[in-house]
Short mmCIF file of C-alpha atoms in Angstrom, two decimals:
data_model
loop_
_atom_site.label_atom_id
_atom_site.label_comp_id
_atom_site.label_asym_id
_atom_site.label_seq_id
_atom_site.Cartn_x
_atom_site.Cartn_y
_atom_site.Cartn_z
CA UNK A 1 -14.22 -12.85 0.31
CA UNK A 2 -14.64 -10.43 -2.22
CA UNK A 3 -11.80 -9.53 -5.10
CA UNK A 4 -11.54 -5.88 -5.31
CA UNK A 5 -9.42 -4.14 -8.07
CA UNK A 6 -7.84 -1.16 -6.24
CA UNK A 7 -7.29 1.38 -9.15
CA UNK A 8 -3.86 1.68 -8.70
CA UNK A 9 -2.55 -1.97 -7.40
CA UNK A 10 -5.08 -3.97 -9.49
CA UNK A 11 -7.02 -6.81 -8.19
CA UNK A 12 -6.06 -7.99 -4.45
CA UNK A 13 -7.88 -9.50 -1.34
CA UNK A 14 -10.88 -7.79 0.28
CA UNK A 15 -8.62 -8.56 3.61
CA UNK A 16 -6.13 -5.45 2.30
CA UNK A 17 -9.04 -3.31 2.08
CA UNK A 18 -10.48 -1.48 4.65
CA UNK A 19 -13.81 0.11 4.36
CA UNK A 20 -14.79 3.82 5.03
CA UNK A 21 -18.47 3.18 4.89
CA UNK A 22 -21.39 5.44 2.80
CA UNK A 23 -19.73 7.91 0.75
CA UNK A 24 -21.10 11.31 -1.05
CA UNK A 25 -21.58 12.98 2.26
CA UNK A 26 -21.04 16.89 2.07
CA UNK A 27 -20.36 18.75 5.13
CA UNK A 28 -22.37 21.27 5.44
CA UNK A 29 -21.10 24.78 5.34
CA UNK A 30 -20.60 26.74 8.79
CA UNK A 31 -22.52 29.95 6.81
CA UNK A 32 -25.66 27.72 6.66
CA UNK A 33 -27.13 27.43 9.71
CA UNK A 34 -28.66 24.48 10.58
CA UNK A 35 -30.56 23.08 13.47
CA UNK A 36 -29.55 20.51 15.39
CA UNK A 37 -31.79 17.96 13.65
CA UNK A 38 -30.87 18.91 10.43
CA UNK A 39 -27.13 18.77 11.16
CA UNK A 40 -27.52 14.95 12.49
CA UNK A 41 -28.71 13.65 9.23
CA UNK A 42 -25.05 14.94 8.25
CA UNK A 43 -23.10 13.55 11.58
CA UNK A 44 -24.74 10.39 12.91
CA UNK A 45 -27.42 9.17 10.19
CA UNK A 46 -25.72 6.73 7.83
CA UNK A 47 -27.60 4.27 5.31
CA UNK A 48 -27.67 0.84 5.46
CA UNK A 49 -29.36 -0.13 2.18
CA UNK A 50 -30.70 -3.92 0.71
CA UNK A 51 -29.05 -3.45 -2.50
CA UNK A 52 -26.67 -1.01 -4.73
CA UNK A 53 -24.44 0.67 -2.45
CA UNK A 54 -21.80 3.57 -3.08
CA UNK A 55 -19.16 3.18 -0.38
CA UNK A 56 -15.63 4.74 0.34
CA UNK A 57 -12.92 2.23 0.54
CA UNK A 58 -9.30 2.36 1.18
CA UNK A 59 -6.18 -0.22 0.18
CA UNK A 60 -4.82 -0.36 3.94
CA UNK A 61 -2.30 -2.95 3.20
CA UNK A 62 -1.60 -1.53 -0.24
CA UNK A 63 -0.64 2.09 -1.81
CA UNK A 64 -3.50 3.19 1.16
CA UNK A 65 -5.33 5.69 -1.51
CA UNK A 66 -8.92 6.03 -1.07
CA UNK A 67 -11.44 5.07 -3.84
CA UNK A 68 -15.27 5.14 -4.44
CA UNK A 69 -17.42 1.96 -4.73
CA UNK A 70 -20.95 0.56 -6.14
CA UNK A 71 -21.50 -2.37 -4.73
CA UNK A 72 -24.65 -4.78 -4.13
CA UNK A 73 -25.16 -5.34 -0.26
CA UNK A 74 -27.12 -8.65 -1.49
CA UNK A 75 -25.07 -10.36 -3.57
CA UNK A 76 -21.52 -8.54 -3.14
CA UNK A 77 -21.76 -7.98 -7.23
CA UNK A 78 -19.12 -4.97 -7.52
CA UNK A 79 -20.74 -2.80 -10.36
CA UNK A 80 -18.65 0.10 -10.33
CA UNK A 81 -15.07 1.74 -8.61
CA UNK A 82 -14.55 5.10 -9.06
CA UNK A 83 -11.96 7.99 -7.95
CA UNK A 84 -12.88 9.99 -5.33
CA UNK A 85 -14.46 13.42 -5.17
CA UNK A 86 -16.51 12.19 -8.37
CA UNK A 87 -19.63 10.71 -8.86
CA UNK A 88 -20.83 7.28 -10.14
CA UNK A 89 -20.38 6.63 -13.80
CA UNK A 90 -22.95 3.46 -14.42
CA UNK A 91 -26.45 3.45 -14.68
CA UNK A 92 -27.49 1.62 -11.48
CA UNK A 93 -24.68 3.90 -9.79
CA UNK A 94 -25.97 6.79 -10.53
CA UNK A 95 -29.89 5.35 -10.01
CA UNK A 96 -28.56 4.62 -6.40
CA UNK A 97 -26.73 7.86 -5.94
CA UNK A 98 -30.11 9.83 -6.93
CA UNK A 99 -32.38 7.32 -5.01
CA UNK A 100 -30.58 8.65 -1.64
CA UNK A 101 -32.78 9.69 0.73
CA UNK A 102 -29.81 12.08 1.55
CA UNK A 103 -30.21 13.97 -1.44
CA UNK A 104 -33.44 15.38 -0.21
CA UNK A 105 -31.68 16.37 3.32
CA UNK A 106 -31.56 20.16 4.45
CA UNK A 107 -27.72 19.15 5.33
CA UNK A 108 -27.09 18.14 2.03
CA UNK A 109 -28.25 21.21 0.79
CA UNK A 110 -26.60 23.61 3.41
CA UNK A 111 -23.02 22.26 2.06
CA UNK A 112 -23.46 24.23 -0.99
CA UNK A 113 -22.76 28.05 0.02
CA UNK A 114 -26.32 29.94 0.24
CA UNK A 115 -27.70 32.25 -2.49
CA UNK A 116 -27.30 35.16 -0.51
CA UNK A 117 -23.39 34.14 0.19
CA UNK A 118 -23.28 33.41 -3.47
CA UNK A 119 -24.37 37.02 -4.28
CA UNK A 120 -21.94 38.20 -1.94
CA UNK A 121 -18.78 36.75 -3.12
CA UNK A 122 -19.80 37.69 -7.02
CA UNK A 123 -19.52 41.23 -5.72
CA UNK A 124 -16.42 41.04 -4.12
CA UNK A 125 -14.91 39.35 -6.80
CA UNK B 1 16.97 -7.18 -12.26
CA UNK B 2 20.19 -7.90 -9.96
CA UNK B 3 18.79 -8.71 -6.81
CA UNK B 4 18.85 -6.62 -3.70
CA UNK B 5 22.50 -7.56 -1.79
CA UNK B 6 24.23 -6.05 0.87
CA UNK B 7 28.06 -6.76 -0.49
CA UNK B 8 30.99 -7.47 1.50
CA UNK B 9 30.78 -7.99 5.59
CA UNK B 10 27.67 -7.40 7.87
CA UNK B 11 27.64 -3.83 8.85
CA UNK B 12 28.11 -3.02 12.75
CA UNK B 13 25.63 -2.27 14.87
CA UNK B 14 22.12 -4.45 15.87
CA UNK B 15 19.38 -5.11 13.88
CA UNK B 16 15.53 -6.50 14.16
CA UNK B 17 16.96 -10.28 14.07
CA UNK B 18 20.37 -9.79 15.98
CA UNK B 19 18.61 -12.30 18.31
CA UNK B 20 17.50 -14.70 15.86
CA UNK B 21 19.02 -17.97 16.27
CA UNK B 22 20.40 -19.25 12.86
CA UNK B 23 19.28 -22.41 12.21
CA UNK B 24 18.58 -24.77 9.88
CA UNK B 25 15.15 -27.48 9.18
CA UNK B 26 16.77 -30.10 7.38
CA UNK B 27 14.92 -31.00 3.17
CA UNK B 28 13.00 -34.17 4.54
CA UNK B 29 13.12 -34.74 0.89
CA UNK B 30 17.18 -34.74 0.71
CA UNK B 31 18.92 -31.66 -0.83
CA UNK B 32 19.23 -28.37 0.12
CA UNK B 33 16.86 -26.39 1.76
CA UNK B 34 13.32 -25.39 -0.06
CA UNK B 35 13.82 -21.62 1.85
CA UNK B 36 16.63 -19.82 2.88
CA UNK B 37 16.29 -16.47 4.64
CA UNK B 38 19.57 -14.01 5.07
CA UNK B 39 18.57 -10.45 6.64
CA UNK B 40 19.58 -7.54 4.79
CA UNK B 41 21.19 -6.01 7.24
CA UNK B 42 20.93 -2.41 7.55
CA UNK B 43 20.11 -2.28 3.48
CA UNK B 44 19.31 1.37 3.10
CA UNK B 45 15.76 2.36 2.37
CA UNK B 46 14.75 6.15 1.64
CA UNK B 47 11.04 6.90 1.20
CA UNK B 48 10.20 9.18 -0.88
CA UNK B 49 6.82 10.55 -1.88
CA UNK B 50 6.41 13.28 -4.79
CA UNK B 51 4.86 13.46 -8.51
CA UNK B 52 6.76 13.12 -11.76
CA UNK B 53 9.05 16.07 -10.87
CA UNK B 54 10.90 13.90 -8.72
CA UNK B 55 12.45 11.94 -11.60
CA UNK B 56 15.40 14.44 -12.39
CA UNK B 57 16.54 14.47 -8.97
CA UNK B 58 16.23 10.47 -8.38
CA UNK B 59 17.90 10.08 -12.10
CA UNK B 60 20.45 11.71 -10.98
CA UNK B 61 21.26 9.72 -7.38
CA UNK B 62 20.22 6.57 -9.29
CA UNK B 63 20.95 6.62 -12.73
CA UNK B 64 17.71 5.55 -13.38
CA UNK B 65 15.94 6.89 -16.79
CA UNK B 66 12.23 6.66 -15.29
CA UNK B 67 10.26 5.89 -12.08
CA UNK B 68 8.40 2.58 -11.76
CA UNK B 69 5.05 1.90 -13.27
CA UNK B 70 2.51 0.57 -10.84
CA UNK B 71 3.59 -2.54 -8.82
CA UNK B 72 7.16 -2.35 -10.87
CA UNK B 73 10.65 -1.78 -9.55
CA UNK B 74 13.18 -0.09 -11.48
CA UNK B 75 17.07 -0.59 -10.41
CA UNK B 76 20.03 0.31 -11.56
CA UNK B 77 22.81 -1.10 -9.64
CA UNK B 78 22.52 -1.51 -6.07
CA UNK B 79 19.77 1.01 -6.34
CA UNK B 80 16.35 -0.19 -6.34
CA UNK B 81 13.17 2.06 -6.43
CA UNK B 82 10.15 0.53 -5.60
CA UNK B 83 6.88 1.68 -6.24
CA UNK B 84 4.48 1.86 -3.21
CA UNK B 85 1.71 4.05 -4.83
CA UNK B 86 1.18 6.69 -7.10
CA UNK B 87 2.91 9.17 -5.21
CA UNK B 88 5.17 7.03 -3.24
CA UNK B 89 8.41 5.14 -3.51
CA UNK B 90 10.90 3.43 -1.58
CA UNK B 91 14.57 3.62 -2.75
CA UNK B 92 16.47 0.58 -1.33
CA UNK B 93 20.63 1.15 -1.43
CA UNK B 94 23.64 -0.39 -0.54
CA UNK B 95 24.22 -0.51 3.74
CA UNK B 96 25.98 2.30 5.07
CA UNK B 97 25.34 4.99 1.88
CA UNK B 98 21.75 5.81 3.24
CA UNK B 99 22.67 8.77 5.49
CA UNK B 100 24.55 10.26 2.74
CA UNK B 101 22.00 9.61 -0.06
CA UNK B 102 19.49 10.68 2.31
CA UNK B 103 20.89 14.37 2.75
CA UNK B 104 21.80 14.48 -1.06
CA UNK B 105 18.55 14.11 -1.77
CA UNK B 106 16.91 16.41 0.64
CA UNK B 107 19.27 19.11 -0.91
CA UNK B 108 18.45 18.77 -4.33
CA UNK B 109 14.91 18.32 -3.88
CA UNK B 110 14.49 21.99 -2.54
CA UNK B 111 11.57 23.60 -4.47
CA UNK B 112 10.16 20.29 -5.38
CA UNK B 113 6.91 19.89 -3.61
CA UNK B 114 8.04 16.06 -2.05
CA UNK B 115 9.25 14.32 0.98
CA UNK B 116 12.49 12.55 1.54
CA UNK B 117 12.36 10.17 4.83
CA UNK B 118 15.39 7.61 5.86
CA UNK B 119 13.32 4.87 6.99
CA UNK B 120 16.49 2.45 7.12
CA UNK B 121 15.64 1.23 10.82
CA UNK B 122 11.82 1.34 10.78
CA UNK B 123 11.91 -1.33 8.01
CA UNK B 124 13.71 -4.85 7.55
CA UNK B 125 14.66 -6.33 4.65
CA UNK B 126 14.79 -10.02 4.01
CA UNK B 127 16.28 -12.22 1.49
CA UNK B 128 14.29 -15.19 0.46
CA UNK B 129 15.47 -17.75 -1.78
CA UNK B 130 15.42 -21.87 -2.62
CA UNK B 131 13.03 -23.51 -5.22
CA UNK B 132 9.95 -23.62 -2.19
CA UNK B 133 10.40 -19.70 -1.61
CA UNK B 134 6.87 -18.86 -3.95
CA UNK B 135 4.99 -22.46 -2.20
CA UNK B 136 6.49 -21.34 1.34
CA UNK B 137 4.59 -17.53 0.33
CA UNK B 138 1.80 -18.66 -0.81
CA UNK B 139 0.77 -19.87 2.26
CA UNK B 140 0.02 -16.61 3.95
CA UNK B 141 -0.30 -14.53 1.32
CA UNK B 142 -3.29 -13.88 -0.74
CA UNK B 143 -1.45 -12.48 -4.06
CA UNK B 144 -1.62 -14.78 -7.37
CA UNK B 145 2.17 -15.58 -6.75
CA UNK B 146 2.89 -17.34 -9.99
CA UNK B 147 5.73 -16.47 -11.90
CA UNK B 148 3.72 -15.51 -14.86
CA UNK B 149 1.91 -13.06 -13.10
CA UNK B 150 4.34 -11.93 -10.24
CA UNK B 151 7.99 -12.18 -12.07
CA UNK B 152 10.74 -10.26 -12.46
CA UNK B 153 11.14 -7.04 -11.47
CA UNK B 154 7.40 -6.85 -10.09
CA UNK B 155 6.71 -6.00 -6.58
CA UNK B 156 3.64 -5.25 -4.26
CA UNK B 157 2.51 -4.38 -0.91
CA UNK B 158 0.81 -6.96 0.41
CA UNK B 159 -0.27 -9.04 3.82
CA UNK B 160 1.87 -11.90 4.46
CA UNK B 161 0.52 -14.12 7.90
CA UNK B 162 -1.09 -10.49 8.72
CA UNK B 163 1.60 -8.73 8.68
CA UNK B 164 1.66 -5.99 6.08
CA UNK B 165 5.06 -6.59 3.71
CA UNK B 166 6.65 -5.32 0.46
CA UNK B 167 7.21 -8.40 -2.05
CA UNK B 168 10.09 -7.44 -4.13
CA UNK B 169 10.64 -10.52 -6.86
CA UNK B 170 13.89 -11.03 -8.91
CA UNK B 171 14.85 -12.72 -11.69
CA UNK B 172 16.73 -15.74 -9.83
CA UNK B 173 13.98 -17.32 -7.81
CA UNK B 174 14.48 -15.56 -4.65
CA UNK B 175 12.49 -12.14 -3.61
CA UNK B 176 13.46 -9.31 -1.33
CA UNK B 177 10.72 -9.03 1.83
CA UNK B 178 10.56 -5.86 3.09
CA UNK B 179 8.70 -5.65 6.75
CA UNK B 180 8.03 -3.51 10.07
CA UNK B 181 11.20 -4.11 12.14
CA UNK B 182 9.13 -5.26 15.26
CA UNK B 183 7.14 -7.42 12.40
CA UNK B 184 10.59 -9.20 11.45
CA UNK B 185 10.67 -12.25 13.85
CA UNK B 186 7.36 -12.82 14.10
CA UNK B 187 8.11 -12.88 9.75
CA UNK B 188 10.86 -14.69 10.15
CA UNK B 189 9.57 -17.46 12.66
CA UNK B 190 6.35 -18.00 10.62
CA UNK B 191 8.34 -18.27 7.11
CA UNK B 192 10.42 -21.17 9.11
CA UNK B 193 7.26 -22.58 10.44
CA UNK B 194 5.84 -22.50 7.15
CA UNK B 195 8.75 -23.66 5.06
CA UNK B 196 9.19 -26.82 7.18
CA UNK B 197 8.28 -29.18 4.98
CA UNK B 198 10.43 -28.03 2.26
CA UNK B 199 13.51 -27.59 4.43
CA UNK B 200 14.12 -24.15 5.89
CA UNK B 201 17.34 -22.05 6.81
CA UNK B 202 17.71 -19.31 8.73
CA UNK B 203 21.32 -17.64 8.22
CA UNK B 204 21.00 -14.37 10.17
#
């Protein structure tokens, strides 16, 4: 069983926890288009590494807020929890988060608007 | 902090352990009973969810000065504000002054981005008390429930046999559990089951 300080309730029983599985995955944007293939990597692929982790988590039985974690699919070490919507803070965190082979995907890519779309809304604005 | 009461006679009307038979397992020790469980019937119980701005309006209805840190309960009087997360309370009042409190608050909350819910019947609140009452917990409950780091005036949300529960702890050694109402007997029966051995009373 592993003791995981929620942010907010401090530390409590993995058994309170429920976990939302890989996290830092952007949805692509609908301007983007993508291909089918391209779009799975985003919907179905998920990673299921030996080692460092980042994970989404959530304290069911608790205040239920969401959080970020690191942690080591080998020996449950917990290196890091973080606040959602931000990225890793420790070394090996952020090692893992650029290791990803996500970061390389076309989805990942697509959920920043495109150039062109970027050009677009400067000249509106 | 005065612990959570419902004054006076039982209010009307059916509750989650109307059907509860009272009863008592005798101390096989001698003495009085390690646990003894009285419902709060009825207690009043107002969710509320909001940031900081909330505090004038709940100051106000409560006389508090300031909302609960994390895992803290503030009260003042029969009111009790509990916090459930950083954006979440539950206000626990006397039986009966709910309704009232409830559309108080709903009124002078207008422009305040928050939420005001009567949750009165979806929840039951117990009373737990006797020397065993932290022993009898522990059993089902995977919170460090020592007094020096779950005491007065501390409370959390928590499982308890499974069952998802708000541990409310006071200074006398007795602690308010807060529960689903289709949770209560099952809460109820497996607190007697588990108090056995240190003499437990059920007194409706």
């Amino acid at each position: 069983m592993l003791l995981i300080t929620c942010p907010h309730c401090g530390p409590r029983d993995e058994s309170e926890f429920s976990c939302g599985g890989e996290a830092h995955i952007a949805r692509p944007l609908a301007e983007n288009n993508l291909t089918d293939a391209e779009f799975a990597d985003y919907l179905f692929l998920r990673d299921n590494p030996k080692g460092l982790f980042l994970e989404r988590w959530r304290h069911a039985a608790g205040c239920r807020r969401w959080f970020n974690m690191a942690r080591d699919t080998v020996t449950h070490e917990i290196v890091e929890i973080y606040p959602m919507g931000s990225g890793p803070a420790s070394q090996a965190g952020k090692a893992a988060h650029a290791a990803s082979w996500r970061r390389d995907t076309a989805a990942e890519a697509a959920a920043k608007p495109a150039p062109k779309a970027r050009a677009k809304k400067e000249q509106v604005s | 902090m005065a612990s959570v009461s419902n004054e006076g006679q039982r209010p009307p009307g059916r509750t989650a352990l109307t059907d509860m038979t009272v009863m008592t397992h005798d101390n096989p020790d001698g003495g009085k009973p390690g646990l003894v469980i009285t419902e709060l019937a009825h207690l009043g119980k107002i969710n509320l969810r909001g940031g900081s701005d909330m505090l004038p309006v709940i100051s106000n209805h409560t006389g508090c000065s300031a909302l609960p840190d994390n895992n803290r309960v503030v009260s003042v009087g029969d009111r009790h504000i509990v916090w459930l997360g950083p954006d979440e309370f539950l206000l626990l009042c006397a039986a009966g002054s709910e309704t009232h409190l409830h559309s108080q608050l709903t009124l002078d909350m207008a422009g305040i981005h928050a939420a005001v819910t009567n949750v009165t019947d979806s929840l039951c609140a117990l009373s737990l008390r006797g020397k065993a009452v932290r022993r009898v917990l522990a059993k089902g409950c995977a919170l460090d429930l020592h007094s020096s780091k779950f005491g007065t005036g501390d409370c959390a949300q928590t499982m308890l046999a499974h069952a998802a529960v708000t541990l409310i702890a006071h200074d006398a050694p007795g602690f308010t559990l807060v529960c689903r109402t289709s949770f209560a007997p099952y809460v109820t029966e497996w607190l007697m089951d588990a108090g056995l051995e240190f003499g437990a009373s059920f007194r409706g």
